[in-house]
Each structure stands twice: as structure tokens, then as C-alpha cells.
Amino acid sequence: MASVYIQAPSFYAAAQRVVIPDQANCNTQKWKDWTRGSLKQSPCSHSSSREAKHIFIVNMAGPTTDVAFTTEIPKSSPFHFGGGPEAYLPVYHSHPPPGPTPAPAPSDISLNRTALEIYLANIAYGQAKAKASRRKTFLLGIMAGAYIGLAGLMMCTMGGHLRTLPCGIVKGICALVFPFGLQLVLLNGAEMFTGNTMVSGTAFLAKKITLSGLLKNWGFAFLGNLVGGVSLAALAAAAGLLSAPGVGEFISNVAVTKAVSKKPLQLFLQAIICNALVCLAVQCSTSAKDTTGKIVGLWMPVMAFVAMGVEHSVANMFLIPAGMFSGAGVSALAFLKNLLIVSLGNAVGGLGFVGLLNHLIHKQDPSPAPSR
């Protein structure tokens, strides 16, 4: 009986065989393409298949594990571990470790983080954000402002084209498409002021960053968001996207409602509600360990704030200038006034309602064992 040492994801633990490809009839590049899923059928003929006596599999980040077979297998053979009908994973040989073979480490296949793990992740992310240079934070802020602006442009384009439908349907569709802006921000690691009020704010409350580090992150992210949002609004206007039938009128109405129609107290209170939802969306995304889970987690809270019509400062950095470029009766002073009040409300919602409550709940909790 021979032993083979492999690394494989924990979800291959139920597999029961090893396939030995015949190298004489196997094109190496095609084999690699097949293992990556590019080819539907194996390009190699298989010389034999061996049933495993027992298989221990751990997470890819864990140690190698012993796979023992009932039949002796030549050390020179290029083994491949079978995890399903067409899922073959390359494996390799190694010398057995000195002494008795250690027991396999338990694998953690959880796809979600606990509330405490999310809190600790926010602290870690906040520390990294505070350590980032001003230049990097500013540039990533421009990206975030443009990403949210793209979502706003898509929302207003659809709203303008669907303007003849009942208001509730139009608002529901706009709410459905807008969250892809936050998806772009989170998956690309951009710096958004509103989310940072909670993430960096949590690190500050936990005394892991200084007040100057917090304000540096907030300030340069905010400036970058403003540049990104206004620049995209100017680009969209120059490209004629805001002059499409119904689009200019729709976005002008949005800008007037935000910058003129709403009273200061309304703006402030709506901003608190809005950013509490945005930060909850960020936390729901952080709770997932896979990309699909992150996207699904953030979608509904963002849909909620768009459907409610509450105030998000970074979104307003695109929507109000775009309305101004479309002929809305909004002055620069009214825009800046809206931005000031809404930003303060967003900070209260993110830091006070989400960040502070999480900190008060979890600050005394023992740190969990590190997840795989």
C-alpha cells in the first residue's frame, strides 16, 4: 500500500477514486484546460482507476493530508484526484512526514461569518483604510464615486424610458437596478465615504486607529467620491446620455426634489436612515465568503433605501450635478447645502446607528477561532 499526499478543497471529501491519466495520450495544455473547466471532456485516456480505502481532505489553506490506497501505485505516476463526474483536480506526491501521520485537521466549509466575525472584520478593514496613503484613498474614492454614479445613470435612464408606467412600478425597477453600484464598490475595493463611516468608525471606536487616521480616511474618500460623481455627470452630459427622451426630465426632477423641495431636517433624518441601510448592506456582504453571497447580501438593503427615496451623499454627488447639467433649477449653493446636511446625517447613521451599536454589543466578546 502506498500513500499519496494532496491538497484539495473540503467539498471534495466525498470523492472515492483517483484517476491516472496516460501521459502518452495526453496533451498537457489540453489537460490543464480540462481541469479548469474549459473543455467538457477529458483529452486524455485513463490507464486505470483505483478505489480509495480512505480519503482525508482539508481546506486548500490547510496542511497536506494522507490518502492511502488498497493497491500499490507507482510513485512515478501522475495522479489526479476525482471529485465528481467531470471534476478532476491535480495532485502531487510528497514524502510522508516524520513520525506517525497526524490526524486530519477539521475543515470549515461555512460560507458565512458570524456577527462577531463581521465586527472583527470591520475593525481590520478600518485599520487598513486608515493606513492607506492619501493618494490611494483619493483615487479609490474617485472610483467609488464613479461606480455609484454609473448606478444612478442606469437608474435614471430606465426611469426616463419607463416614465409612462405607474409610479410604483418605475420606482421598483429603479430600486432593483441601483444596487449594482455598491456591488462594484465592494468587489473592487473602492473607498466610499458612506460605508467608511461604519467600517473605519468601528476601528476608531475599538481604539485601533486614531482620530486623525479616521478623518483622513473620511476626508479623502469624500473628496474622491465628489470628483468621481461630478466627473461622471459631466461625461454623461457631454456624451448625450442625459438628453435621451425622458431621461433629462427624470433626472432633473430627482435633483430638484433632493436639493430644493426637501427641508433640512428631512434631509438629515432621511440620510440617517439611508446610511444605516447602506452600512447594513456592507455588513451583509462582509458576512459572505463567496462572491455570489456578497452580491446577494448587499442587494436588498440598497433596494430598500432607493425605494424609500432617502438621501445618500455619494449618490447625490452624481444625481444633483447630472440634473443641473440637464437644466434643473438647482444652484451650486443648493447642491452644496444638500451635500453638507446629507453627509452629516450619513455619518450619524453609519457610525452612530450601525458602528456604535455593533461595538457596544461585541467589544467584550472573546475573539473566535480563526476560520479557514
Coordinates of C-alpha atoms in Angstrom, one line a residue:
M1 CA 0.0 0.0 0.0
A2 CA 1.3 3.4 -0.9
S3 CA 0.5 6.9 0.3
V4 CA -0.1 10.0 -1.7
Y5 CA -0.2 13.5 -0.2
I6 CA -2.6 16.0 -1.7
Q7 CA -4.3 19.3 -1.1
A8 CA -7.9 19.8 -2.1
P9 CA -11.0 21.9 -1.2
S10 CA -13.1 20.4 1.6
F11 CA -16.1 19.8 -0.7
Y12 CA -14.1 17.0 -2.4
A13 CA -14.2 15.0 0.8
A14 CA -16.9 12.6 -0.5
A15 CA -14.9 11.6 -3.7
Q16 CA -13.8 8.0 -3.8
R17 CA -11.2 7.4 -6.5
V18 CA -8.0 8.5 -8.2
V19 CA -7.7 8.6 -12.0
I20 CA -4.2 8.1 -13.5
P21 CA -4.0 9.7 -16.9
D22 CA -2.0 8.0 -19.6
Q23 CA 0.7 10.6 -20.4
A24 CA 1.5 9.1 -23.8
N25 CA -2.0 10.0 -25.0
C26 CA -2.4 13.3 -23.1
N27 CA -1.7 16.8 -24.3
T28 CA -0.5 18.8 -21.3
Q29 CA -2.2 22.1 -22.3
K30 CA -5.5 20.4 -23.1
W31 CA -5.3 18.6 -19.7
K32 CA -4.8 21.9 -17.9
D33 CA -7.7 23.4 -19.9
W34 CA -9.9 20.5 -18.9
T35 CA -9.1 20.8 -15.2
R36 CA -10.0 24.5 -15.4
G37 CA -13.4 23.6 -17.0
S38 CA -12.6 25.0 -20.5
L39 CA -13.1 21.6 -22.1
K40 CA -16.2 19.5 -21.4
Q41 CA -14.5 16.1 -22.0
S42 CA -11.1 14.9 -20.9
P43 CA -8.5 14.9 -23.7
C44 CA -6.6 12.0 -22.0
S45 CA -7.1 8.3 -22.0
H46 CA -7.0 6.9 -18.5
S47 CA -4.9 3.8 -17.9
S48 CA -6.5 2.8 -14.7
S49 CA -8.7 3.8 -11.7
R50 CA -8.1 2.9 -8.1
E51 CA -10.6 2.7 -5.3
A52 CA -9.5 4.6 -2.2
K53 CA -9.5 2.8 1.2
H54 CA -9.9 6.1 2.9
I55 CA -9.5 9.8 1.9
F56 CA -8.9 12.7 4.2
I57 CA -9.4 16.1 2.6
V58 CA -8.8 19.5 4.2
N59 CA -9.2 23.1 3.1
M60 CA -6.8 24.3 0.5
A61 CA -5.2 26.6 3.1
G62 CA -4.6 23.7 5.5
P63 CA -1.9 21.1 5.7
T64 CA -1.4 18.2 3.2
T65 CA -3.2 15.0 4.1
D66 CA -2.6 11.3 3.6
V67 CA -4.5 9.3 1.1
A68 CA -4.0 5.6 1.4
F69 CA -4.9 3.1 -1.4
T70 CA -5.7 -0.6 -1.3
T71 CA -3.4 -1.2 -4.3
E72 CA 0.2 -0.1 -4.6
I73 CA 0.5 2.8 -7.0
P74 CA 3.9 3.6 -8.6
K75 CA 5.4 6.8 -7.3
S76 CA 6.2 7.9 -10.9
S77 CA 2.5 8.0 -11.9
P78 CA 0.9 11.4 -12.4
F79 CA -2.1 11.1 -10.2
H80 CA -5.3 13.1 -10.4
F81 CA -7.9 13.1 -7.7
G82 CA -11.5 12.7 -8.9
G83 CA -14.1 14.8 -7.2
G84 CA -17.1 14.2 -9.4
P85 CA -18.1 13.1 -12.9
E86 CA -16.0 15.7 -14.7
A87 CA -14.2 17.4 -11.8
Y88 CA -10.6 16.2 -11.7
L89 CA -8.1 18.1 -9.5
P90 CA -4.3 17.9 -10.0
V91 CA -2.5 16.3 -7.0
Y92 CA 1.2 15.8 -6.2
H93 CA 3.4 13.4 -4.3
S94 CA 5.4 14.3 -1.3
H95 CA 7.4 12.3 1.2
P96 CA 5.5 11.2 4.3
P97 CA 6.1 13.4 7.3
P98 CA 8.4 12.1 10.1
G99 CA 6.7 10.1 12.8
P100 CA 3.0 9.0 12.8
T101 CA 0.7 10.6 10.3
P102 CA -1.2 13.4 12.1
A103 CA -4.9 13.3 12.4
P104 CA -6.6 15.3 9.6
A105 CA -7.5 18.9 10.6
P106 CA -11.2 19.6 10.6
S107 CA -12.4 21.6 7.6
D108 CA -14.6 24.6 8.0
I109 CA -17.0 24.8 5.0
S110 CA -19.2 27.5 6.4
L111 CA -19.9 30.1 3.7
N112 CA -20.9 32.8 6.2
R113 CA -19.3 34.8 9.0
T114 CA -20.9 35.3 12.4
A115 CA -21.9 38.8 13.7
L116 CA -18.8 38.8 15.8
E117 CA -16.6 37.9 12.9
I118 CA -18.1 40.7 10.9
Y119 CA -17.4 43.2 13.7
L120 CA -13.7 42.0 13.8
A121 CA -13.5 42.2 10.0
N122 CA -14.7 45.8 10.1
I123 CA -12.0 46.6 12.6
A124 CA -9.4 45.0 10.4
Y125 CA -10.7 46.7 7.3
G126 CA -10.8 50.0 9.1
Q127 CA -7.2 49.7 10.2
A128 CA -6.1 49.0 6.6
K129 CA -8.1 52.0 5.4
A130 CA -6.5 54.3 8.0
K131 CA -3.0 53.2 7.0
A132 CA -3.6 53.7 3.3
S133 CA -2.0 56.8 1.7
R134 CA -3.9 59.9 1.0
R135 CA -3.3 59.5 -2.7
K136 CA -4.6 55.9 -2.7
T137 CA -7.7 56.7 -0.7
F138 CA -8.4 59.7 -3.0
L139 CA -8.1 57.6 -6.2
L140 CA -10.1 54.8 -4.8
G141 CA -12.7 57.4 -3.8
I142 CA -12.9 58.6 -7.4
M143 CA -13.6 55.1 -8.4
A144 CA -16.4 54.7 -5.9
G145 CA -18.0 58.0 -6.9
A146 CA -18.0 56.9 -10.5
Y147 CA -19.3 53.4 -9.7
I148 CA -22.3 54.8 -7.7
G149 CA -22.8 57.4 -10.5
L150 CA -23.0 54.6 -13.0
A151 CA -25.7 53.0 -11.0
G152 CA -27.5 56.4 -10.8
L153 CA -27.2 56.9 -14.5
M154 CA -28.6 53.4 -15.2
M155 CA -31.5 54.1 -12.7
C156 CA -32.4 57.4 -14.3
T157 CA -32.1 56.0 -17.9
M158 CA -34.5 53.2 -17.1
G159 CA -36.8 55.6 -15.1
G160 CA -36.9 58.0 -18.0
H161 CA -37.7 55.4 -20.6
L162 CA -40.3 53.8 -18.4
R163 CA -41.9 57.1 -17.4
T164 CA -45.3 56.2 -18.9
L165 CA -45.7 53.3 -16.4
P166 CA -47.3 53.7 -13.0
C167 CA -45.0 55.4 -10.5
G168 CA -44.8 52.4 -8.2
I169 CA -43.5 50.1 -11.0
V170 CA -41.0 52.7 -12.1
K171 CA -39.7 53.2 -8.6
G172 CA -39.5 49.4 -8.0
I173 CA -37.5 48.9 -11.2
C174 CA -35.1 51.8 -10.3
A175 CA -34.6 50.3 -6.9
L176 CA -33.9 46.9 -8.4
V177 CA -31.0 48.0 -10.6
F178 CA -29.3 50.6 -8.4
P179 CA -27.5 48.2 -6.0
F180 CA -25.0 47.2 -8.7
G181 CA -23.2 50.4 -7.8
L182 CA -22.4 49.2 -4.3
Q183 CA -21.5 45.8 -5.8
L184 CA -18.8 47.5 -8.0
V185 CA -17.5 49.4 -4.9
L186 CA -17.2 46.4 -2.6
L187 CA -15.9 43.9 -5.1
N188 CA -13.3 46.3 -6.5
G189 CA -12.1 47.6 -3.1
A190 CA -13.1 51.2 -3.7
E191 CA -13.4 53.8 -1.0
M192 CA -16.9 55.1 -0.4
F193 CA -17.4 57.7 2.4
T194 CA -20.8 56.4 3.5
G195 CA -19.6 52.8 4.0
N196 CA -16.4 54.1 5.7
T197 CA -18.3 55.9 8.3
M198 CA -19.2 52.5 9.7
V199 CA -16.0 50.5 8.8
S200 CA -13.4 53.0 9.8
G201 CA -15.6 54.3 12.5
T202 CA -15.7 50.8 14.1
A203 CA -11.9 50.6 14.1
F204 CA -11.9 54.1 15.8
L205 CA -14.4 53.0 18.5
A206 CA -12.3 49.9 19.1
K207 CA -9.3 52.2 19.6
K208 CA -7.4 50.6 16.7
I209 CA -7.0 53.8 14.8
T210 CA -6.6 57.5 15.8
L211 CA -9.0 60.3 15.2
S212 CA -6.6 61.8 12.6
G213 CA -6.5 58.4 10.8
L214 CA -10.3 58.3 10.8
L215 CA -10.7 61.9 9.5
K216 CA -8.0 61.3 6.8
N217 CA -9.9 58.3 5.5
W218 CA -13.2 60.0 5.6
G219 CA -12.0 63.3 4.1
F220 CA -10.0 61.9 1.2
A221 CA -12.7 59.3 0.4
F222 CA -15.3 62.1 0.4
L223 CA -13.3 64.3 -1.9
G224 CA -12.6 61.4 -4.3
N225 CA -16.3 60.5 -4.3
L226 CA -17.2 64.1 -5.2
V227 CA -14.7 64.2 -8.1
G228 CA -15.8 60.8 -9.4
G229 CA -19.6 61.7 -9.2
V230 CA -19.4 65.1 -10.7
S231 CA -16.9 64.0 -13.4
L232 CA -19.2 61.2 -14.5
A233 CA -22.2 63.6 -14.6
A234 CA -20.2 65.9 -16.9
L235 CA -19.2 63.0 -19.1
A236 CA -22.7 61.6 -19.3
A237 CA -24.0 65.1 -20.3
A238 CA -21.2 65.6 -22.9
A239 CA -22.0 62.1 -24.3
G240 CA -25.6 63.0 -24.8
L241 CA -26.9 60.3 -22.4
L242 CA -28.8 62.9 -20.3
S243 CA -30.6 64.2 -23.4
A244 CA -32.3 60.9 -24.3
P245 CA -36.1 61.1 -24.4
G246 CA -37.4 61.3 -20.8
V247 CA -34.0 60.8 -19.1
G248 CA -33.2 64.5 -18.7
E249 CA -36.6 65.2 -17.3
F250 CA -36.5 62.3 -14.9
I251 CA -33.1 63.2 -13.5
S252 CA -34.0 66.9 -13.3
N253 CA -37.0 66.0 -11.2
V254 CA -34.8 63.9 -8.9
A255 CA -32.3 66.8 -8.5
V256 CA -35.0 69.3 -7.7
T257 CA -36.6 67.0 -5.1
K258 CA -33.3 66.5 -3.3
A259 CA -31.8 70.0 -3.4
V260 CA -34.9 72.2 -3.4
S261 CA -38.1 70.5 -2.2
K262 CA -36.9 68.7 0.9
K263 CA -36.4 70.7 4.2
P264 CA -33.1 70.5 6.0
L265 CA -34.4 68.3 8.9
Q266 CA -36.0 65.9 6.3
L267 CA -32.6 65.6 4.6
F268 CA -30.8 64.9 7.8
L269 CA -33.2 62.3 9.1
Q270 CA -33.5 60.6 5.8
A271 CA -29.7 60.5 5.5
I272 CA -29.5 58.7 8.8
I273 CA -32.0 56.0 7.7
C274 CA -30.3 55.7 4.3
N275 CA -26.8 55.1 5.5
A276 CA -27.9 52.7 8.2
L277 CA -29.3 50.6 5.4
V278 CA -26.1 51.1 3.3
C279 CA -23.9 50.0 6.1
L280 CA -26.1 47.0 6.8
A281 CA -25.7 46.2 3.1
V282 CA -21.9 46.4 3.6
Q283 CA -22.1 44.1 6.6
C284 CA -24.3 41.6 4.9
S285 CA -21.8 41.5 2.0
T286 CA -18.9 41.0 4.5
S287 CA -20.8 38.1 6.1
A288 CA -20.4 36.1 2.9
K289 CA -17.2 34.4 1.9
D290 CA -18.1 33.9 -1.7
T291 CA -18.8 36.4 -4.5
T292 CA -22.4 35.3 -5.1
G293 CA -23.2 35.6 -1.4
K294 CA -21.6 39.1 -1.2
I295 CA -23.8 40.3 -4.1
V296 CA -27.0 38.8 -2.8
G297 CA -26.3 40.1 0.7
L298 CA -26.0 43.8 -0.3
W299 CA -28.8 43.9 -2.8
M300 CA -32.0 44.1 -0.7
P301 CA -30.9 46.8 1.8
V302 CA -29.8 49.1 -1.1
M303 CA -33.0 48.4 -2.9
A304 CA -34.9 49.4 0.3
F305 CA -33.2 52.9 0.5
V306 CA -33.8 53.6 -3.2
A307 CA -37.4 52.6 -3.0
M308 CA -37.9 54.8 0.1
G309 CA -36.3 57.8 -1.6
V310 CA -34.0 58.6 1.3
E311 CA -30.7 60.5 1.0
H312 CA -27.3 59.2 0.1
S313 CA -24.5 61.7 -0.2
V314 CA -22.4 59.8 -2.7
A315 CA -25.3 59.1 -4.9
N316 CA -26.2 62.8 -4.7
M317 CA -22.7 63.7 -5.9
F318 CA -23.8 62.4 -9.3
L319 CA -27.6 62.8 -9.3
I320 CA -27.8 66.5 -8.5
P321 CA -25.0 67.7 -10.9
A322 CA -26.5 65.5 -13.6
G323 CA -29.8 67.2 -13.0
M324 CA -28.1 70.6 -13.2
F325 CA -26.5 69.6 -16.5
S326 CA -30.0 68.7 -17.7
G327 CA -31.4 72.1 -16.9
A328 CA -32.8 71.6 -13.4
G329 CA -33.4 74.7 -11.4
V330 CA -30.8 73.9 -8.8
S331 CA -28.0 76.3 -7.8
A332 CA -24.5 75.3 -6.8
L333 CA -25.2 76.6 -3.3
A334 CA -28.3 74.4 -3.0
F335 CA -26.2 71.4 -4.1
L336 CA -23.5 72.1 -1.5
K337 CA -26.1 72.7 1.2
N338 CA -27.7 69.3 0.4
L339 CA -24.3 67.6 0.4
L340 CA -23.4 69.1 3.8
I341 CA -26.6 68.1 5.6
V342 CA -26.9 64.7 4.0
S343 CA -23.2 63.9 4.7
L344 CA -23.7 64.7 8.4
G345 CA -26.8 62.5 8.5
N346 CA -25.0 59.7 6.8
A347 CA -22.2 59.9 9.3
V348 CA -24.7 59.6 12.2
G349 CA -26.4 56.6 10.5
G350 CA -23.2 54.8 9.7
L351 CA -21.1 55.5 12.8
G352 CA -23.8 56.0 15.4
F353 CA -26.5 53.6 14.5
V354 CA -24.6 50.7 13.0
G355 CA -20.9 51.1 14.1
L356 CA -21.6 52.1 17.6
L357 CA -24.3 49.5 18.3
N358 CA -22.1 46.7 16.9
H359 CA -19.2 47.9 19.1
L360 CA -21.3 48.0 22.3
I361 CA -22.6 44.5 21.5
H362 CA -19.3 42.8 20.7
K363 CA -16.5 44.7 22.4
Q364 CA -16.4 42.3 25.3
D365 CA -16.8 39.1 23.3
P366 CA -13.9 36.8 23.1
S367 CA -12.3 36.5 19.6
P368 CA -13.5 33.4 17.7
A369 CA -11.1 30.8 16.4
P370 CA -9.8 31.8 13.0
S371 CA -11.9 30.5 10.2
R372 CA -10.4 28.7 7.3

